[in-house]
Amino acid sequence: YAMLLSLIFLIVLVAAVVGFVFRHEIKTNFESNLNLALRDYNVTADRHSEAVDTIQRTLHCCGVQNYSDWERTEYFSQRGIPRSCCKSQDDCSEEDLKDPSKAKLKVFVDGCFFLVTSTMESKMSVVAGISFGIACFQLIGIILACCLSRYITNNQYEMV
């Protein structure tokens, strides 16, 4: 049992170190995937498009760096900026969303990449605290399992 707990502890420790060391690559990968999701954005119920809409609605952002990122997409040439960027769904017409100067007043202007990464970084202290607490319980479990094993082994010798 102690060896199993030790193995799990080491796997979690390695995952945490790898995540910390490669955090910049993770950010870069996320940014490129968000750019790809914008480029391939369409009206059909595809999960990447739904994810982009959810991020934009939840974080009140639009595009990767800012709302003008949509101008370089095929979707913009057909329908303008998506409705998920609108500050108010009632005050956002398709004509406004096709004109970047009018859209600037109707949509969120901040990009989603910065908001997502800053939100994740602000929650990292909570994740680190919870992980540290779980690691402490695992270490206590490892120590107690070793003590129990030693106690059982010592008692067997005394019985003989």
XYZ file of N, CA, C and O in Angstrom:
640
model
N 0.833 -1.199 0.000
C 0.000 0.000 0.000
C 0.871 1.253 0.000
O 0.578 2.219 -0.701
N 1.943 1.232 0.799
C 2.857 2.378 0.855
C 3.528 2.594 -0.494
O 3.710 3.734 -0.930
N 3.867 1.507 -1.175
C 4.506 1.647 -2.486
C 3.526 2.207 -3.510
O 3.907 3.034 -4.346
N 2.263 1.775 -3.445
C 1.249 2.302 -4.357
C 1.041 3.802 -4.117
O 0.999 4.591 -5.068
N 0.939 4.202 -2.867
C 0.801 5.628 -2.550
C 2.030 6.419 -2.992
O 1.915 7.542 -3.488
N 3.208 5.822 -2.821
C 4.445 6.494 -3.250
C 4.462 6.681 -4.760
O 4.876 7.732 -5.264
N 4.009 5.659 -5.490
C 3.947 5.753 -6.952
C 2.991 6.857 -7.392
O 3.325 7.676 -8.261
N 1.817 6.919 -6.789
C 0.845 7.972 -7.112
C 1.412 9.342 -6.768
O 1.290 10.298 -7.532
N 2.072 9.456 -5.626
C 2.684 10.717 -5.213
C 3.729 11.172 -6.224
O 3.768 12.348 -6.610
N 4.565 10.243 -6.692
C 5.601 10.598 -7.673
C 4.991 11.002 -9.016
O 5.479 11.937 -9.656
N 3.928 10.327 -9.434
C 3.273 10.683 -10.701
C 2.701 12.093 -10.629
O 2.868 12.899 -11.548
N 2.043 12.424 -9.521
C 1.472 13.762 -9.344
C 2.578 14.807 -9.276
O 2.471 15.890 -9.859
N 3.670 14.472 -8.595
C 4.802 15.394 -8.488
C 5.421 15.665 -9.860
O 5.685 16.818 -10.214
N 5.605 14.619 -10.652
C 6.173 14.782 -11.999
C 5.227 15.607 -12.866
O 5.672 16.489 -13.612
N 3.930 15.355 -12.778
C 2.955 16.120 -13.570
C 2.996 17.601 -13.196
O 2.932 18.470 -14.073
N 3.115 17.896 -11.910
C 3.177 19.295 -11.465
C 4.449 19.977 -11.969
O 4.404 21.117 -12.440
N 5.569 19.288 -11.889
C 6.842 19.863 -12.351
C 6.805 20.086 -13.865
O 7.217 21.140 -14.359
N 6.292 19.110 -14.608
C 6.203 19.245 -16.073
C 5.279 20.403 -16.434
O 5.587 21.202 -17.329
N 4.148 20.527 -15.750
C 3.233 21.639 -16.001
C 3.869 22.979 -15.726
O 3.665 23.948 -16.469
N 4.664 23.047 -14.657
C 5.329 24.311 -14.319
C 6.429 24.639 -15.323
O 6.552 25.780 -15.768
N 7.219 23.642 -15.690
C 8.338 23.870 -16.605
C 7.842 24.253 -18.000
O 8.406 25.140 -18.649
N 6.769 23.605 -18.469
C 6.294 23.832 -19.828
C 5.092 24.778 -19.890
O 4.336 24.748 -20.858
N 4.927 25.629 -18.898
C 3.756 26.516 -18.877
C 3.740 27.484 -20.055
O 2.673 27.823 -20.568
N 4.910 27.926 -20.510
C 4.952 28.848 -21.650
C 4.546 28.139 -22.944
O 3.858 28.725 -23.784
N 4.952 26.871 -23.087
C 4.560 26.102 -24.257
C 3.057 25.837 -24.240
O 2.405 25.832 -25.283
N 2.514 25.625 -23.050
C 1.074 25.410 -22.914
C 0.318 26.662 -23.352
O -0.680 26.584 -24.075
N 0.801 27.834 -22.932
C 0.175 29.099 -23.342
C 0.235 29.279 -24.854
O -0.753 29.654 -25.487
N 1.408 29.031 -25.429
C 1.583 29.182 -26.876
C 0.662 28.225 -27.632
O 0.031 28.611 -28.622
N 0.584 26.991 -27.146
C -0.282 25.993 -27.772
C -1.748 26.409 -27.669
O -2.510 26.263 -28.624
N -2.142 26.941 -26.517
C -3.516 27.394 -26.346
C -3.823 28.546 -27.302
O -4.883 28.574 -27.928
N -2.889 29.476 -27.432
C -3.113 30.619 -28.327
C -3.250 30.162 -29.777
O -4.143 30.617 -30.495
N -2.394 29.241 -30.211
C -2.485 28.772 -31.600
C -3.779 27.986 -31.824
O -4.403 28.117 -32.879
N -4.204 27.205 -30.835
C -5.473 26.471 -30.972
C -6.671 27.415 -30.976
O -7.648 27.170 -31.685
N -6.604 28.487 -30.204
C -7.679 29.472 -30.211
C -7.736 30.189 -31.565
O -8.818 30.428 -32.102
N -6.580 30.487 -32.134
C -6.539 31.078 -33.476
C -7.126 30.129 -34.514
O -7.873 30.555 -35.400
N -6.802 28.838 -34.399
C -7.367 27.850 -35.320
C -8.880 27.738 -35.160
O -9.611 27.617 -36.149
N -9.349 27.789 -33.914
C -10.793 27.709 -33.664
C -11.503 28.913 -34.281
O -12.594 28.777 -34.825
N -10.890 30.105 -34.208
C -11.485 31.292 -34.831
C -11.495 31.154 -36.346
O -12.484 31.489 -36.994
N -10.402 30.661 -36.902
C -10.311 30.512 -38.352
C -11.357 29.524 -38.876
O -11.957 29.738 -39.917
N -11.571 28.439 -38.125
C -12.503 27.397 -38.560
C -13.903 27.581 -37.987
O -14.742 26.691 -38.110
N -14.156 28.718 -37.369
C -15.456 28.968 -36.742
C -16.557 28.949 -37.788
O -16.420 29.492 -38.866
N -17.661 28.292 -37.440
C -18.805 28.279 -38.356
C -20.099 28.219 -37.566
O -20.103 28.094 -36.346
N -21.178 28.274 -38.247
C -22.487 28.340 -37.606
C -22.972 26.964 -37.154
O -23.773 26.854 -36.243
N -22.483 25.903 -37.774
C -22.940 24.565 -37.402
C -22.535 24.258 -35.958
O -21.634 24.872 -35.411
N -23.204 23.303 -35.371
C -22.974 22.967 -33.960
C -21.699 22.142 -33.810
O -21.729 20.988 -33.431
N -20.599 22.746 -34.083
C -19.314 22.058 -33.935
C -18.724 22.457 -32.587
O -18.907 23.568 -32.110
N -18.054 21.533 -31.919
C -17.642 21.754 -30.520
C -16.606 22.855 -30.362
O -16.581 23.518 -29.338
N -15.771 23.079 -31.374
C -14.791 24.169 -31.284
C -15.498 25.520 -31.326
O -15.146 26.436 -30.587
N -16.480 25.633 -32.192
C -17.245 26.882 -32.288
C -18.030 27.122 -31.005
O -18.099 28.251 -30.512
N -18.611 26.061 -30.456
C -19.335 26.195 -29.190
C -18.396 26.616 -28.069
O -18.769 27.421 -27.209
N -17.168 26.073 -28.063
C -16.193 26.439 -27.044
C -15.815 27.920 -27.152
O -15.725 28.625 -26.139
N -15.610 28.386 -28.383
C -15.281 29.803 -28.597
C -16.432 30.675 -28.106
O -16.217 31.675 -27.400
N -17.665 30.306 -28.458
C -18.834 31.079 -28.011
C -18.938 31.100 -26.493
O -19.209 32.146 -25.892
N -18.717 29.965 -25.862
C -18.805 29.881 -24.400
C -17.750 30.753 -23.743
O -18.045 31.483 -22.786
N -16.529 30.700 -24.241
C -15.446 31.529 -23.679
C -15.791 33.004 -23.838
O -15.650 33.793 -22.899
N -16.257 33.397 -25.025
C -16.553 34.806 -25.286
C -17.711 35.303 -24.426
O -17.660 36.417 -23.905
N -18.742 34.486 -24.265
C -19.887 34.896 -23.436
C -19.510 34.958 -21.954
O -19.876 35.879 -21.254
N -18.790 33.951 -21.482
C -18.470 33.845 -20.057
C -17.487 34.913 -19.607
O -17.677 35.541 -18.569
N -16.425 35.112 -20.381
C -15.373 36.049 -19.977
C -15.569 37.461 -20.535
O -14.745 38.335 -20.284
N -16.638 37.666 -21.306
C -16.921 38.978 -21.908
C -15.723 39.471 -22.715
O -15.182 40.553 -22.472
N -15.332 38.636 -23.673
C -14.198 38.961 -24.534
C -14.574 38.630 -25.975
O -15.638 38.079 -26.234
N -13.676 38.982 -26.898
C -13.967 38.758 -28.313
C -12.650 38.599 -29.067
O -11.778 39.467 -28.991
N -12.505 37.493 -29.792
C -11.284 37.248 -30.551
C -10.163 36.723 -29.682
O -10.351 36.432 -28.508
N -8.977 36.620 -30.256
C -7.820 36.140 -29.503
C -7.154 37.302 -28.780
O -7.100 37.338 -27.548
N -6.657 38.279 -29.531
C -6.033 39.468 -28.932
C -7.059 40.583 -28.721
O -6.998 41.293 -27.728
N -7.969 40.755 -29.692
C -9.086 41.701 -29.571
C -10.131 41.372 -30.634
O -9.960 40.439 -31.400
N -11.193 42.145 -30.669
C -12.311 41.842 -31.570
C -11.917 41.880 -33.048
O -12.541 41.244 -33.885
N -10.877 42.625 -33.399
C -10.485 42.747 -34.810
C -9.896 41.459 -35.374
O -9.725 41.338 -36.593
N -9.592 40.486 -34.527
C -9.111 39.188 -35.020
C -10.147 38.519 -35.916
O -9.800 37.748 -36.804
N -11.421 38.812 -35.667
C -12.484 38.200 -36.470
C -12.471 38.688 -37.914
O -12.953 37.997 -38.807
N -11.903 39.886 -38.171
C -11.889 40.436 -39.522
C -11.078 39.585 -40.491
O -11.272 39.656 -41.701
N -10.174 38.764 -39.963
C -9.328 37.920 -40.807
C -9.917 36.524 -41.016
O -9.251 35.661 -41.565
N -11.156 36.322 -40.611
C -11.766 34.994 -40.748
C -12.771 34.966 -41.892
O -13.296 36.002 -42.303
N -13.033 33.766 -42.367
C -14.018 33.583 -43.430
C -15.429 33.873 -42.902
O -16.280 34.389 -43.618
N -15.647 33.563 -41.642
C -16.963 33.794 -41.038
C -17.311 35.282 -41.068
O -18.443 35.649 -41.333
N -16.323 36.149 -40.834
C -16.569 37.593 -40.818
C -17.029 38.075 -42.187
O -17.935 38.908 -42.286
N -16.428 37.562 -43.241
C -16.825 38.004 -44.586
C -18.264 37.598 -44.914
O -18.921 38.265 -45.706
N -18.754 36.540 -44.281
C -20.118 36.092 -44.537
C -21.129 36.717 -43.578
O -22.188 37.164 -43.991
N -20.802 36.725 -42.272
C -21.807 37.113 -41.281
C -21.341 38.164 -40.282
O -22.095 38.547 -39.403
N -20.078 38.573 -40.345
C -19.576 39.552 -39.389
C -19.030 38.889 -38.140
O -18.684 37.715 -38.133
N -18.966 39.651 -37.086
C -18.486 39.135 -35.800
C -19.599 38.285 -35.175
O -20.769 38.637 -35.276
N -19.265 37.172 -34.526
C -20.311 36.327 -33.925
C -21.110 37.048 -32.840
O -20.601 37.948 -32.168
N -22.336 36.630 -32.652
C -23.215 37.244 -31.647
C -22.726 36.996 -30.228
O -23.103 37.717 -29.315
N -21.892 35.993 -30.033
C -21.386 35.717 -28.686
C -20.462 36.829 -28.187
O -20.177 36.907 -27.000
N -20.033 37.722 -29.082
C -19.195 38.860 -28.693
C -20.020 40.062 -28.239
O -19.476 41.016 -27.700
N -21.301 40.051 -28.491
C -22.149 41.212 -28.214
C -22.265 41.489 -26.717
O -22.451 40.575 -25.914
N -22.183 42.775 -26.376
C -22.394 43.186 -24.986
C -23.848 42.964 -24.595
O -24.151 42.512 -23.506
N -24.746 43.306 -25.497
C -26.175 43.118 -25.283
C -26.753 42.433 -26.515
O -26.650 42.964 -27.620
N -27.362 41.278 -26.339
C -27.904 40.526 -27.467
C -29.042 41.282 -28.167
O -29.243 41.133 -29.359
N -29.766 42.119 -27.417
C -30.886 42.855 -27.993
C -30.429 44.001 -28.892
O -31.116 44.387 -29.824
N -29.269 44.571 -28.587
C -28.782 45.758 -29.293
C -27.654 45.404 -30.265
O -26.717 46.165 -30.433
N -27.737 44.242 -30.895
C -26.651 43.780 -31.758
C -27.249 43.219 -33.052
O -27.671 42.071 -33.094
N -27.245 44.029 -34.089
C -27.801 43.559 -35.361
C -26.680 43.008 -36.246
O -25.509 43.308 -36.047
N -27.067 42.221 -37.236
C -26.080 41.621 -38.136
C -25.349 42.685 -38.947
O -24.162 42.549 -39.236
N -26.037 43.785 -39.283
C -25.391 44.880 -40.030
C -24.301 45.536 -39.180
O -23.240 45.890 -39.684
N -24.583 45.716 -37.876
C -23.579 46.289 -36.973
C -22.361 45.379 -36.866
O -21.220 45.850 -36.800
N -22.606 44.076 -36.825
C -21.513 43.119 -36.646
C -20.660 42.983 -37.900
O -19.518 42.549 -37.824
N -21.184 43.377 -39.054
C -20.402 43.315 -40.293
C -19.527 44.549 -40.482
O -18.581 44.521 -41.269
N -19.824 45.637 -39.777
C -19.052 46.875 -39.889
C -18.164 47.013 -38.651
O -18.667 47.252 -37.549
N -16.818 46.880 -38.800
C -15.925 46.916 -37.635
C -16.016 48.200 -36.805
O -15.893 48.153 -35.581
N -16.259 49.348 -37.448
C -16.335 50.592 -36.678
C -17.599 50.635 -35.813
O -17.565 51.110 -34.678
N -18.723 50.144 -36.324
C -19.949 50.069 -35.525
C -19.855 48.952 -34.489
O -20.342 49.093 -33.364
N -19.221 47.847 -34.873
C -19.115 46.689 -33.985
C -18.293 47.023 -32.737
O -18.566 46.480 -31.663
N -17.330 47.918 -32.889
C -16.475 48.270 -31.748
C -17.303 48.780 -30.575
O -16.963 48.549 -29.417
N -18.399 49.439 -30.855
C -19.255 49.987 -29.806
C -20.226 48.943 -29.250
O -20.748 49.110 -28.151
N -20.458 47.870 -29.991
C -21.479 46.884 -29.614
C -20.909 45.590 -29.033
O -21.626 44.830 -28.409
N -19.617 45.313 -29.276
C -19.031 44.044 -28.835
C -17.956 44.290 -27.774
O -17.495 45.412 -27.578
N -17.579 43.206 -27.105
C -16.466 43.275 -26.156
C -15.186 43.481 -26.966
O -14.971 42.787 -27.949
N -14.354 44.425 -26.561
C -13.160 44.718 -27.353
C -11.936 43.943 -26.877
O -10.987 43.764 -27.633
N -11.934 43.457 -25.632
C -10.768 42.734 -25.103
C -10.690 41.338 -25.701
O -11.701 40.688 -25.931
N -9.456 40.868 -25.920
C -9.242 39.528 -26.441
C -9.377 38.468 -25.369
O -9.215 38.736 -24.169
N -9.668 37.261 -25.793
C -9.913 36.158 -24.860
C -8.632 35.512 -24.345
O -8.610 34.992 -23.230
N -7.560 35.541 -25.132
C -6.333 34.860 -24.712
C -5.822 35.408 -23.393
O -5.541 34.648 -22.463
N -5.716 36.716 -23.285
C -5.212 37.318 -22.052
C -6.144 37.028 -20.882
O -5.696 36.709 -19.782
N -7.447 37.113 -21.108
C -8.407 36.872 -20.028
C -8.386 35.418 -19.554
O -8.446 35.158 -18.351
N -8.283 34.480 -20.490
C -8.242 33.065 -20.106
C -6.971 32.764 -19.320
O -7.020 32.134 -18.257
N -5.826 33.228 -19.821
C -4.565 32.935 -19.132
C -4.491 33.631 -17.777
O -4.019 33.042 -16.805
N -4.977 34.857 -17.693
C -4.942 35.543 -16.391
C -5.905 34.901 -15.398
O -5.608 34.802 -14.217
N -7.052 34.425 -15.885
C -7.992 33.717 -15.013
C -7.366 32.424 -14.509
O -7.459 32.101 -13.319
N -6.713 31.695 -15.403
C -6.059 30.444 -14.993
C -4.945 30.712 -13.998
O -4.805 29.994 -13.001
N -4.138 31.746 -14.245
C -3.036 32.049 -13.337
C -3.536 32.513 -11.974
O -2.926 32.214 -10.951
N -4.654 33.217 -11.951
C -5.187 33.672 -10.667
C -5.736 32.501 -9.853
O -5.752 32.551 -8.630
N -6.171 31.438 -10.519
C -6.693 30.251 -9.822
C -5.585 29.260 -9.466
O -5.834 28.287 -8.760
N -4.380 29.487 -9.957
C -3.294 28.548 -9.706
C -2.946 28.432 -8.224
O -2.556 27.366 -7.764
N -3.075 29.512 -7.477
C -2.752 29.441 -6.048
C -3.722 28.507 -5.332
O -3.334 27.753 -4.440
N -4.989 28.518 -5.732
C -5.982 27.614 -5.144
C -5.643 26.168 -5.508
O -5.651 25.281 -4.644
N -5.324 25.930 -6.784
C -4.976 24.584 -7.237
C -3.713 24.098 -6.520
O -3.647 22.946 -6.066
N -2.722 24.972 -6.392
C -1.479 24.594 -5.706
C -1.744 24.275 -4.239
O -1.184 23.316 -3.693
N -2.584 25.052 -3.583
C -2.899 24.802 -2.173
C -3.606 23.475 -1.968
O -3.269 22.707 -1.060
N -4.577 23.185 -2.827
C -5.295 21.911 -2.736
C -4.343 20.747 -3.026
O -4.362 19.731 -2.322
N -3.499 20.904 -4.027
C -2.531 19.850 -4.370
C -1.555 19.614 -3.222
O -1.219 18.463 -2.914
N -1.103 20.684 -2.584
C -0.178 20.553 -1.450
C -0.863 19.818 -0.298
O -0.256 18.960 0.344
N -2.124 20.142 -0.045
C -2.869 19.459 1.015
C -3.021 17.975 0.738
O -2.836 17.136 1.631
N -3.347 17.619 -0.503
C -3.481 16.210 -0.876
C -2.133 15.502 -0.754
O -2.056 14.364 -0.270
N -1.055 16.175 -1.159
C 0.283 15.579 -1.061
C 0.652 15.312 0.390
O 1.262 14.278 0.703
N 0.281 16.223 1.287
C 0.563 16.010 2.715
C -0.171 14.779 3.228
O 0.410 13.964 3.965
N -1.436 14.620 2.844
C -2.195 13.437 3.259
C -1.579 12.157 2.681
O -1.540 11.125 3.352
N -1.096 12.235 1.456
C -0.448 11.068 0.865
C 0.825 10.709 1.620
O 1.082 9.526 1.874
N 1.625 11.718 1.959
C 2.856 11.448 2.712
C 2.546 10.854 4.080
O 3.227 9.933 4.537
N 1.522 11.380 4.749
C 1.120 10.828 6.049
C 0.675 9.375 5.869
O 1.032 8.501 6.672
N -0.083 9.098 4.811
C -0.513 7.730 4.520
C 0.662 6.806 4.263
O 0.667 5.652 4.716
N 1.674 7.291 3.538
C 2.863 6.486 3.261
C 3.592 6.164 4.562
O 3.971 5.011 4.820
N 3.768 7.172 5.400
C 4.469 6.980 6.675
C 3.704 6.012 7.572
O 4.289 5.083 8.161
N 2.390 6.181 7.679
C 1.591 5.290 8.524
C 1.572 3.861 7.977
O 1.598 2.897 8.750
N 1.536 3.703 6.659
C 1.570 2.366 6.062
C 2.905 1.678 6.360
O 2.943 0.477 6.660
N 3.984 2.427 6.291
C 5.304 1.865 6.609
C 5.382 1.484 8.093
O 5.926 0.430 8.447
N 4.851 2.344 8.965
C 4.843 2.051 10.397
C 4.017 0.799 10.691
O 4.422 -0.052 11.490
N 2.855 0.678 10.054
C 2.005 -0.493 10.246
C 2.716 -1.751 9.763
O 2.691 -2.788 10.443
N 3.370 -1.671 8.624
C 4.111 -2.810 8.095
C 5.218 -3.226 9.053
O 5.410 -4.407 9.318
N 5.926 -2.255 9.570
C 7.020 -2.546 10.519
C 6.458 -3.145 11.802
O 7.025 -4.090 12.357
N 5.358 -2.620 12.282
C 4.732 -3.124 13.506
C 4.288 -4.575 13.327
O 4.503 -5.416 14.202
N 3.664 -4.891 12.171
C 3.215 -6.250 11.892
C 4.415 -7.192 11.810
O 4.399 -8.299 12.356
N 5.478 -6.754 11.140
C 6.682 -7.573 10.993
C 7.317 -7.840 12.357
O 7.714 -8.974 12.647
N 7.416 -6.841 13.211
C 8.015 -7.013 14.542
C 7.182 -7.956 15.401
O 7.722 -8.760 16.151
N 5.862 -7.885 15.331
C 5.001 -8.746 16.138
C 5.082 -10.204 15.689
O 4.933 -11.109 16.504
N 5.317 -10.472 14.413
C 5.441 -11.859 13.941
C 6.678 -12.504 14.527
O 6.661 -13.685 14.881
N 7.755 -11.763 14.647
C 8.984 -12.323 15.221
C 8.806 -12.592 16.713
O 9.370 -13.519 17.246
N 8.026 -11.739 17.397
C 7.824 -11.938 18.825
C 6.977 -13.187 19.087
O 7.126 -13.845 20.102
N 6.034 -13.512 18.187
C 5.168 -14.665 18.390
C 5.934 -15.960 18.295
O 5.607 -16.929 18.958
N 6.952 -16.011 17.476
C 7.711 -17.241 17.294
C 8.618 -17.406 18.465
O 8.719 -18.094 19.300
